[in-house]
XYZ file of C-alpha atoms in Angstrom:
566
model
C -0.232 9.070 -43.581
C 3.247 9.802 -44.803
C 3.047 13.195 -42.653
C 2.527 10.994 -39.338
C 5.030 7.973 -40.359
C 7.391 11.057 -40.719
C 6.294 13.378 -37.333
C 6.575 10.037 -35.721
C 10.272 8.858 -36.774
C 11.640 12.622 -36.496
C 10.278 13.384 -33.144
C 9.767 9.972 -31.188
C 8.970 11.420 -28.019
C 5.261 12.215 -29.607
C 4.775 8.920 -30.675
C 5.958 7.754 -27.062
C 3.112 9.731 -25.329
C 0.422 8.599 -28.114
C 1.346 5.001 -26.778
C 0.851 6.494 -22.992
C -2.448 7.818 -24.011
C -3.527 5.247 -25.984
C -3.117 2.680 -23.758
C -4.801 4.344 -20.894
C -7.519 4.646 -22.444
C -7.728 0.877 -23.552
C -6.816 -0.045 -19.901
C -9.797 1.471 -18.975
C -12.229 -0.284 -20.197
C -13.247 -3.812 -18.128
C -15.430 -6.779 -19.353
C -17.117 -7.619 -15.692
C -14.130 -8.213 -13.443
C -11.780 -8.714 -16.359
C -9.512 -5.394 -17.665
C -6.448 -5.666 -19.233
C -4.675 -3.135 -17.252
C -2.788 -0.180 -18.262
C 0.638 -1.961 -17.894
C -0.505 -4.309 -20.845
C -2.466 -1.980 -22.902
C 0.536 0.211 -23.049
C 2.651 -2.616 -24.162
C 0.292 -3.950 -26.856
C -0.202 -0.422 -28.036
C 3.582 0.151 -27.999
C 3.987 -3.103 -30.185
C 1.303 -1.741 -32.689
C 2.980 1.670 -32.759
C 6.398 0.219 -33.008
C 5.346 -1.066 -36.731
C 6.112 2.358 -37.867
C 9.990 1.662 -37.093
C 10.194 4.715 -34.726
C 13.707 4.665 -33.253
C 13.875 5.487 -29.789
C 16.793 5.806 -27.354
C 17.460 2.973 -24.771
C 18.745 6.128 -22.690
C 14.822 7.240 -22.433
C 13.806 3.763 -21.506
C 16.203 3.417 -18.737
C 15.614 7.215 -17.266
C 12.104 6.822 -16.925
C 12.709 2.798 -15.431
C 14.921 3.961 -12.516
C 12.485 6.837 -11.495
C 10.169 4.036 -10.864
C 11.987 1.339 -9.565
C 13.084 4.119 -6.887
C 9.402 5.152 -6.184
C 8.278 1.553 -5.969
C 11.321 1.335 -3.347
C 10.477 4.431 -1.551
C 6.616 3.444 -1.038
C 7.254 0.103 0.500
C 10.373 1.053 2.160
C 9.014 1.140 5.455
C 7.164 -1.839 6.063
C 9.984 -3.632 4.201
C 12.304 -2.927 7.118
C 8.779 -3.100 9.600
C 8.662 -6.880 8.431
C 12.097 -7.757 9.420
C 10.832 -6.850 13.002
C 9.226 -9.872 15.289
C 5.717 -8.889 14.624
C 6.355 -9.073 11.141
C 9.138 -12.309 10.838
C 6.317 -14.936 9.758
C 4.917 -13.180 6.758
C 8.332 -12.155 5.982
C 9.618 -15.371 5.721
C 6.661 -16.623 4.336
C 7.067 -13.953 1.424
C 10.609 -15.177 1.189
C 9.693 -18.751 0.501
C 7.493 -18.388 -2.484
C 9.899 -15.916 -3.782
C 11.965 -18.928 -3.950
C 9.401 -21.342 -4.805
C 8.593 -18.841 -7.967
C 12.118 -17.999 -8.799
C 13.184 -21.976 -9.177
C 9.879 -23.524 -10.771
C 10.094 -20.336 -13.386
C 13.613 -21.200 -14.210
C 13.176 -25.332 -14.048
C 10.318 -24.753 -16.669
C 12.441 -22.831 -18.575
C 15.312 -25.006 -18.512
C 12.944 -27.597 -19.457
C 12.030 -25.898 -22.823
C 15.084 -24.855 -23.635
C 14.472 -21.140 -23.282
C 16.815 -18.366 -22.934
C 17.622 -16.111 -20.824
C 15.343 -13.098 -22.425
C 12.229 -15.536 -22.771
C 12.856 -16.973 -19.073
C 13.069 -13.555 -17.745
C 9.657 -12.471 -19.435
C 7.858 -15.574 -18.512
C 9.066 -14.904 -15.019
C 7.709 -11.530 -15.186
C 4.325 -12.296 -16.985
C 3.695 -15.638 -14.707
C 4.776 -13.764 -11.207
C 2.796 -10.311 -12.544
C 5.854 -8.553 -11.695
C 6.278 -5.790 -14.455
C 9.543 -4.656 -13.360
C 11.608 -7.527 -14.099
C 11.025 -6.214 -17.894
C 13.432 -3.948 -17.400
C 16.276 -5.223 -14.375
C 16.020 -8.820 -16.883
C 17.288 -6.589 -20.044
C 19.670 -4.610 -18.142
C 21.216 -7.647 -16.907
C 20.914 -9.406 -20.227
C 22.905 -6.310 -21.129
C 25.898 -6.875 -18.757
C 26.316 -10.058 -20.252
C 29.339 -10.952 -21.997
C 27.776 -12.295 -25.160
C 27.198 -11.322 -28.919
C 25.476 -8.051 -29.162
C 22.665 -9.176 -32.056
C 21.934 -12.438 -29.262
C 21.979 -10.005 -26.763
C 19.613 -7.666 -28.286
C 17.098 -10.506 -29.695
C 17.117 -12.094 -25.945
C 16.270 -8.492 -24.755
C 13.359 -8.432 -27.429
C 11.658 -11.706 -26.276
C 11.313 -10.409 -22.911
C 8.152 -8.031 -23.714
C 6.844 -11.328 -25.801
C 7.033 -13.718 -23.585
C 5.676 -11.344 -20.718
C 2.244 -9.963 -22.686
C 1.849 -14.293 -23.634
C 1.712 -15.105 -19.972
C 0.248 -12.167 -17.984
C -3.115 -12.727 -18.587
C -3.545 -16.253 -16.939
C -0.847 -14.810 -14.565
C -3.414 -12.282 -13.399
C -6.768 -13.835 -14.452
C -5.966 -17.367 -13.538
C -4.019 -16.618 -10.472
C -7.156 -14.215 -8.740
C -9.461 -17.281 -10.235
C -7.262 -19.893 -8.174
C -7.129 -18.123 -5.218
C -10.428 -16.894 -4.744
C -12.253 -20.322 -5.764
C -9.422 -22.916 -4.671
C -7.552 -21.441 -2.012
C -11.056 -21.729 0.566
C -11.390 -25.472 0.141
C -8.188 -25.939 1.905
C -9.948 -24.217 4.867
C -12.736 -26.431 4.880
C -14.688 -25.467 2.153
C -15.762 -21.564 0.871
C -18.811 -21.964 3.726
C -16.336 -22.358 6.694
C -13.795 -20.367 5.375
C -16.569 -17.537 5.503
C -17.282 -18.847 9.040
C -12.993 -18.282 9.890
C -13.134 -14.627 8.769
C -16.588 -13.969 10.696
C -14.923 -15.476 13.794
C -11.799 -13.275 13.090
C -13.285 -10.278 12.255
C -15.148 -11.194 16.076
C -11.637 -11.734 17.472
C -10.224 -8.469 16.028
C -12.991 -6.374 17.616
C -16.092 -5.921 14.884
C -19.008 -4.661 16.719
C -16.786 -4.090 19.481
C -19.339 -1.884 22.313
C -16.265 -0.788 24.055
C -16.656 3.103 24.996
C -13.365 3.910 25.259
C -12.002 2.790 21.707
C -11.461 5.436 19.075
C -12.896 4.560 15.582
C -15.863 5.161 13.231
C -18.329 2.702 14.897
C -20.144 5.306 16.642
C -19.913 8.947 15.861
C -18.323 11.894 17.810
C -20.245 14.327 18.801
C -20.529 17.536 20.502
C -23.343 18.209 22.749
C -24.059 21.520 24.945
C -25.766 21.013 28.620
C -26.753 23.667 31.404
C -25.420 21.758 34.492
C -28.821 21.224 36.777
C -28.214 21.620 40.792
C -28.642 17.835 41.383
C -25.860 17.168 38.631
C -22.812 16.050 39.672
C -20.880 18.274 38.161
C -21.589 21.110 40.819
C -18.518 21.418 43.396
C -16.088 19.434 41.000
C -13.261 20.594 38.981
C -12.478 20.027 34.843
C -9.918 17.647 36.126
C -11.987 15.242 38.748
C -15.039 15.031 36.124
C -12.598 14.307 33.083
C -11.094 11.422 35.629
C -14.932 9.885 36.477
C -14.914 10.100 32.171
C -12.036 8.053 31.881
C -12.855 5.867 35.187
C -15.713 4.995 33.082
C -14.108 4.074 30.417
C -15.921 6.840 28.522
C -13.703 8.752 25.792
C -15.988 11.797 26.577
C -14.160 15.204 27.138
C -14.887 18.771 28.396
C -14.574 20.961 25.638
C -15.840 24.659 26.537
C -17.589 26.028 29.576
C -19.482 29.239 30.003
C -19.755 30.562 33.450
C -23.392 30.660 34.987
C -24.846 34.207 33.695
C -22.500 35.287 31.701
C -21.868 35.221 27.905
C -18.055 34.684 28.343
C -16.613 31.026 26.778
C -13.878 29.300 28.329
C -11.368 27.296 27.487
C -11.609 24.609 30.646
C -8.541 24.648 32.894
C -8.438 22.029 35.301
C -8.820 23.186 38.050
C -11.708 25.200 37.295
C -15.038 23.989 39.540
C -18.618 23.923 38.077
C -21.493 25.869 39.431
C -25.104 25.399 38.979
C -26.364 26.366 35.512
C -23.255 26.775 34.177
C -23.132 25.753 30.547
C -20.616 22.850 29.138
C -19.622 21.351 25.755
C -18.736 17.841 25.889
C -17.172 15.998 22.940
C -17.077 12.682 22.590
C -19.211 9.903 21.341
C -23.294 9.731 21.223
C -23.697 6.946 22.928
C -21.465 7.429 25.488
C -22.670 11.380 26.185
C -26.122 9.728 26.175
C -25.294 7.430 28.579
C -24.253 10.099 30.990
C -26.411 12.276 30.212
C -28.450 11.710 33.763
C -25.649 13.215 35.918
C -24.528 16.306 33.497
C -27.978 18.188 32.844
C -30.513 19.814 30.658
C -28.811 19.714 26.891
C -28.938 22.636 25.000
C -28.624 24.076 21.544
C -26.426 27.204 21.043
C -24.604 27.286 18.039
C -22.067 30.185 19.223
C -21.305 27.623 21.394
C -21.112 24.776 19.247
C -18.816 26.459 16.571
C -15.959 24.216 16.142
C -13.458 24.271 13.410
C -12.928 20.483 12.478
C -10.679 19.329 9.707
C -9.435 16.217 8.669
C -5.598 15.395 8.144
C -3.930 12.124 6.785
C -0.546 11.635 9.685
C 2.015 9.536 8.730
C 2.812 7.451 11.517
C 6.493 7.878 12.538
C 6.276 7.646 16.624
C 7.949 4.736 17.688
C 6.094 4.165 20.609
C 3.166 3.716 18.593
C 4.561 1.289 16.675
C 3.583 -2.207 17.045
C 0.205 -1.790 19.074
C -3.875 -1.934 18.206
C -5.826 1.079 17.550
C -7.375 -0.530 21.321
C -4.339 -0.472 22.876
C -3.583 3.390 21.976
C -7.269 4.515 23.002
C -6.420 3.002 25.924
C -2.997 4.470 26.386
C -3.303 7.724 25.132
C -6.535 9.025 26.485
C -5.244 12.827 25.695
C -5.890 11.716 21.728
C -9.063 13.622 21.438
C -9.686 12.582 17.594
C -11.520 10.121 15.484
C -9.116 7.348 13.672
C -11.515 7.501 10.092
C -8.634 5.396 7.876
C -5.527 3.307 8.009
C -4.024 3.176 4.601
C -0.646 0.720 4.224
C 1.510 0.119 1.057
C -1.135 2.766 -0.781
C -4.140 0.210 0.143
C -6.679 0.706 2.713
C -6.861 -1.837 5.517
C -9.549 -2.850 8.215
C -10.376 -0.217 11.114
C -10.611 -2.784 13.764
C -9.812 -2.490 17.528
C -7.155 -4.817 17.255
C -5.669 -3.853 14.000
C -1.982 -3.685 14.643
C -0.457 -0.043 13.602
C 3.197 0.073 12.073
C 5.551 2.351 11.577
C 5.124 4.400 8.105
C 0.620 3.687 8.339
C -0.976 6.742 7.128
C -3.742 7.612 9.080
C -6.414 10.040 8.521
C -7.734 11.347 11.701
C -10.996 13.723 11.864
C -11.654 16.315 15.251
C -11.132 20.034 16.399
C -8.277 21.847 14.804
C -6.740 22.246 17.827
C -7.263 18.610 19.215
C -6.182 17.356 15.257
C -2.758 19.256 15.816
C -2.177 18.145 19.002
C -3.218 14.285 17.992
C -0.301 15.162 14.578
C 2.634 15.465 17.103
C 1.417 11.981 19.395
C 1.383 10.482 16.095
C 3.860 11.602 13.348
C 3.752 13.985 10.757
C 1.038 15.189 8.544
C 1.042 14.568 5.273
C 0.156 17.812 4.003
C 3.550 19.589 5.261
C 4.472 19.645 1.998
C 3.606 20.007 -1.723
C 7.248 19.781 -3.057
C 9.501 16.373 -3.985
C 12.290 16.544 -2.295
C 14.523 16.220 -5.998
C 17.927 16.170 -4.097
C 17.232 12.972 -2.713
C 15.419 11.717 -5.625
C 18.535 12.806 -7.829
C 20.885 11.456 -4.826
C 19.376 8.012 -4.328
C 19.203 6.960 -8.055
C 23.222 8.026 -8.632
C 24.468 6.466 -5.476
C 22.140 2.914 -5.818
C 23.143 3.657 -9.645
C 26.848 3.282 -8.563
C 26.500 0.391 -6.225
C 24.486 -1.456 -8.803
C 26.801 -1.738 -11.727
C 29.537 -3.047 -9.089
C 30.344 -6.463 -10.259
C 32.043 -9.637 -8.229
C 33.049 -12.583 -10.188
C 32.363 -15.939 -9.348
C 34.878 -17.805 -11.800
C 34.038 -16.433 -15.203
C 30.948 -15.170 -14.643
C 30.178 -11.423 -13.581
C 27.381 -10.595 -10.560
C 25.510 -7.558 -10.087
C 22.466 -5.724 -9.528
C 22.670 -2.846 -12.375
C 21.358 0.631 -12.063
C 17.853 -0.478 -12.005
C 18.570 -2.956 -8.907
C 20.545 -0.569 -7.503
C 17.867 2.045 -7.926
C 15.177 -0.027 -6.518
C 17.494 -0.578 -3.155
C 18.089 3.102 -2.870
C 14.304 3.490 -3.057
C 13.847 1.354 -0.072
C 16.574 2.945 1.988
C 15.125 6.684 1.346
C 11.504 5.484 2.397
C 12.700 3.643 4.973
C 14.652 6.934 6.116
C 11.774 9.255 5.321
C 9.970 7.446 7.860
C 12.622 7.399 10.784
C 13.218 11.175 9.575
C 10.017 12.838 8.545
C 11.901 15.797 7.185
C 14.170 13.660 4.777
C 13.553 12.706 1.497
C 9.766 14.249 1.261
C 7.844 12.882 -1.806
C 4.073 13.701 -1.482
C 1.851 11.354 -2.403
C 0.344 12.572 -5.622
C 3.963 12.992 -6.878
C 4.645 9.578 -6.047
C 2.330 8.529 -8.217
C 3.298 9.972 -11.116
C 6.603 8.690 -10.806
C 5.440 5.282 -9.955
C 3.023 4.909 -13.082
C 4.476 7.615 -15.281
C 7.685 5.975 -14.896
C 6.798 2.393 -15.239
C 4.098 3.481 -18.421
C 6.386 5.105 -19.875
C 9.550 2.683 -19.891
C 6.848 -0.013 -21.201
C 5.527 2.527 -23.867
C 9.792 2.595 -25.278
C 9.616 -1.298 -24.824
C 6.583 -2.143 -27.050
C 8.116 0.801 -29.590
C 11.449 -1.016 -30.224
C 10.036 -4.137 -29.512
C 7.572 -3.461 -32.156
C 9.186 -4.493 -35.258
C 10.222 -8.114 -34.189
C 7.230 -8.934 -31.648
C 5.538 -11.510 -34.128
C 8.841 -12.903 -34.974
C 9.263 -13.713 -31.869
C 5.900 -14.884 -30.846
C 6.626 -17.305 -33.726
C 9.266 -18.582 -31.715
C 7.831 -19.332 -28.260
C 4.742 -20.408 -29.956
C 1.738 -21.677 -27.979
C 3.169 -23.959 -25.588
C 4.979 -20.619 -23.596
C 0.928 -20.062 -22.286
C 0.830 -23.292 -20.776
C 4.256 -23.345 -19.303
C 3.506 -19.599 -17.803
C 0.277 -20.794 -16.415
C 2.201 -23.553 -14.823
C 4.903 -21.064 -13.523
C 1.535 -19.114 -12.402
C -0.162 -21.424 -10.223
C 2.501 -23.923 -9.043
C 3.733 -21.054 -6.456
C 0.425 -20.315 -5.298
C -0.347 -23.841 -4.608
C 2.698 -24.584 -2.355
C 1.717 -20.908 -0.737
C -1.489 -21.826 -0.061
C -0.147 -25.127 1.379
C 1.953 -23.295 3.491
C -0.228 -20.870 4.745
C -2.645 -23.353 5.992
C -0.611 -26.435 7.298
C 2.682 -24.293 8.448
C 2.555 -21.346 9.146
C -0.909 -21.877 10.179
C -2.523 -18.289 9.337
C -6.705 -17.967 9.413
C -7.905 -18.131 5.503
C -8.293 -14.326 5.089
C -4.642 -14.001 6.261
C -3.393 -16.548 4.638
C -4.983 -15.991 1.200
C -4.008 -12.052 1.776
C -0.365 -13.283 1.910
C -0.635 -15.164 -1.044
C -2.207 -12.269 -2.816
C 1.284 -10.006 -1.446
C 3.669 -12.401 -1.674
C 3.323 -12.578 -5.290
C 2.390 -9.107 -6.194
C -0.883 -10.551 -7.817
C -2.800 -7.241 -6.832
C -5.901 -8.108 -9.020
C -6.673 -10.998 -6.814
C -7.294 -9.586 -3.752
C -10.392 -8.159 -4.320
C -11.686 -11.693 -5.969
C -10.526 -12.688 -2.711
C -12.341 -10.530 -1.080
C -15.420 -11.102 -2.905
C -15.431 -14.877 -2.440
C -14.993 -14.804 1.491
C -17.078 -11.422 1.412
C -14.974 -9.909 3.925
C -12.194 -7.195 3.974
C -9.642 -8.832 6.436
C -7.349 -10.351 3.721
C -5.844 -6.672 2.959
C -4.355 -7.445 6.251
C -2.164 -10.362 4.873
C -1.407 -8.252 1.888
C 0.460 -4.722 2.831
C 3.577 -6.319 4.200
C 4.234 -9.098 1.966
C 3.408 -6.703 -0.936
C 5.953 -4.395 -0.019
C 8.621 -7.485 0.669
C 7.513 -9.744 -2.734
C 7.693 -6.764 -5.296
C 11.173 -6.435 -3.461
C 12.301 -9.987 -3.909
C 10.715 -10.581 -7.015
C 12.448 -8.069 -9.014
C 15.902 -9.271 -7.485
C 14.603 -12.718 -8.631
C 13.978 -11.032 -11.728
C 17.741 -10.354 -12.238
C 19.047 -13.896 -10.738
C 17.031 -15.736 -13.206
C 18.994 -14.456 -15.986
C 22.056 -15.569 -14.176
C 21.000 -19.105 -13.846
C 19.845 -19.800 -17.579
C 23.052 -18.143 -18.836
């Protein structure tokens, strides 16, 4: 044992990834719906592990914090600035409202009970479920002009306060919004009833022939034109025209000339003969349908040989920006894919015809190589350009936010400013944001991304529970019991007035609505409870956008908090 306690205090970085590991593997395991997540098992395993009085650098801590708050900036960059659009102003300011409502109830509670600035800015992050403000609440608890021990014991209480209230800010938040939030719709029965009728409104089922989408599959079918068909005497070009007359998304995809074993790739102005053979892609029932007036289908599977692959596209087009997946069937009949996914903020959201598509959507679109590339230029970029992270502007966007965080203004006395890890998280939002406008700026693939997003943030929390280790029952002691109640207060109080809101003014349908509460307070876990008690998907689509704004605002709120209790 004396051989660990020793490995452990000479080389801290191995006791840093034990706490990684360890709480990983805790944060896997779930009790029904109920897990304690890997941000919290980390911390509670850091806490245990700090009893060994491992010393570990506050330079670590901080490195690994502003690759994260960066990543977090970069991922939701774009549909930060997509909000600020007209499309997105009303969840946007909705977002911004119960930023507000949880910034000043958080700190009115805490004036209340006398805490200080450490324990207000941990309740704010355990009660909002914002992790972040951890870490931007002790850096600017650091830039304070106080007494170093008081500064270092409010930095302390932070990760105390936060693992006392996260639980109910999570459990109890997801509980309250999946079970109370309907009644203010009518009642869970007719707020089932609103999402039916909205999933209606927003095209589910929809029979329309033209739209791309998964509701009925594409195809490719081979016919031998017959002499009665009425193919025989036109050209590729008139017969793709009746297609799209029609309203059928049904294309000509090879012909081979009448007695002859040569394939073509159909010009336009090439004209059918009798028994000439054709490929037609498009979907079932809409080949079936016309079926009558091609011919007798065949099977040849020389002829059928298609190389199809699937690519995810990040959607950078501008033009494309803004409309339904209807709208661009309808507008861009030369996209001859399938639309399989629309993934926003990292979460998945309804394929529906009149899902709106923004700027910075990855979409993962299915069809012939050829017709996939050709779709990849209409749309964006693909996301598979590139396996390498872009470490220039990685490097270049944490020193420059770095720099413009730690500039202070004074008002009076008192010092102002974001600190690196504010400054980071704004630099973060600017690169994404740019990444988006410029697809060849600032590349960070996905699974890198990730790394940096929970490797970073796992990682900073690990070197928090560590040092916070050796005075985390002390200062439990303090806060005592009472900090659970005031956090679940500081919890639900914002939700309510959202949910108010969200019904009476800004008058959003109860999947919306309850999908911008979700956002709007980063409470991830509750939107699939959500989901669950309305049994439909649509409340992802009140949750990308004000996601990506609320984990934005909160964190800022994060380091105001600290300014208004000191």
């Amino acid at each position: 044992m004396n051989w660990f306690l020793n490995t452990f205090r000479e080389h801290p970085e191995l006791a840093l990834f034990l706490t990684i590991a360890a709480g990983f593997f805790i944060g896997r395991f779930k009790y029904k719906t109920f897990s304690l997540g890997n941000v919290t098992s980390v911390l509670l395993v850091g806490v245990i592990v700090g009893q060994m009085k491992i010393d570990i650098s506050n330079d670590v801590k901080q490195v690994f914090f502003l690759i994260f708050l960066f990543s977090v900036g970069y991922s939701v960059g774009p549909q930060f600035f997509n909000s600020m659009k007209k499309t997105g102003l009303p969840q946007l300011l909705f977002t911004v409202v119960i930023s507000a409502v949880a910034l000043i109830s958080t700190w009115l509670l805490a004036k209340m009970m006398g805490y200080n600035a450490g324990q207000a800015a941990g309740l704010f992050a355990g009660a909002q479920t914002i992790s972040a403000v951890i870490g931007v609440g002790g850096d600017t608890i650091n830039s304070l002009s106080i007494d170093p021990a008081l500064k270092q014991s409010m930095i302390n209480a932070i990760p105390v306060c936060y693992a006392v209230t996260y639980l109910f800010g999570t459990i109890g938040s997801a509980f309250f919004l999946a079970q109370v939030g309907p009644l203010f719709w009518g009642g869970l029965k007719k707020a089932r009833q609103q999402c039916i009728d909205l999933a209606a409104k927003l095209g589910v089922g929809s029979d329309d022939p033209s739209l791309i989408s998964t509701f009925s599959g594409v195809v490719f079918r081979a016919f031998n034109i017959s002499p009665d068909s009425l193919f025989v005497g036109k050209t590729v070009q008139e017969m793709q025209q009746k297609f799209i007359d029609d309203s059928y998304r049904i294309y000509i995809e090879k012909v081979r000339c009448k007695g002859t074993k040569v394939t073509l790739e159909p010009t336009p102005d090439y004209t059918f003969q009798a028994h000439d053979d054709v490929v037609l892609q498009g979907k079932g029932v809409s080949i079936i349908t016309e079926e009558k007036v091609i011919g007798k289908e065949i099977f040849d599977p020389l002829l059928l040989k298609y190389d199809v692959e699937s690519v995810r596209v990040l959607l950078t087009r501008k033009e494309i920006n803004g409309i339904t997946v209807r709208d661009l069937s309808h507008q861009r009949y030369d996209l001859r894919v399938s639309l399989q996914k629309i993934t926003r903020v990292g979460t998945e959201i309804p394929l529906l015809p009149q899902t709106v598509l923004h700027k910075g959507d990855m979409l993962t679109i299915t069809g012939p190589q050829k017709d996939v590339q050709a779709a990849v230029k209409l749309l964006g970029i693909p996301d598979v350009m590139t396996s390498t992270t872009d470490l220039i502007s990685v490097g270049l966007g944490i020193l420059l936010g770095g720099l413009i965080g730690v500039l202070a203004f004074y008002i009076g006395k008192v010092s102002l400013s974001l600190s690196t890890s504010g400054g980071a998280l704004i630099a973060g939002l600017f690169f994404g944001w740019l990444r988006s406008k410029h697809p060849t700026v600032a590349q960070i693939p996905q699974p890198a991304l990730w790394i940096m997003t929970n490797l970073g943030l796992t990682a900073f929390i690990a070197v928090v529970g560590i040092t916070a280790g050796p005075s985390f029952v002390e200062g439990l002691k303090q806060v005592g019991a009472m900090l659970f109640v005031i956090g679940a207060l500081a919890s639900l109080f914002p939700l309510l007035i959202g949910i108010i809101l969200a019904r009476y003014v800004f008058k959003f349908d109860v999947a919306i609505g309850l999908g911008c509460c979700c956002g709007a307070r980063t409470t991830t876990a509750a939107l699939p409870a959500v989901q669950d008690s309305l049994e439909s998907p649509l409340p992802t689509l009140g949750y990308t956008v004000t996601y990506a704004v609320g984990n934005t605002l909160l964190i800022i709120c994060g380091i105001i908090i600290v300014f208004l209790i000191n």
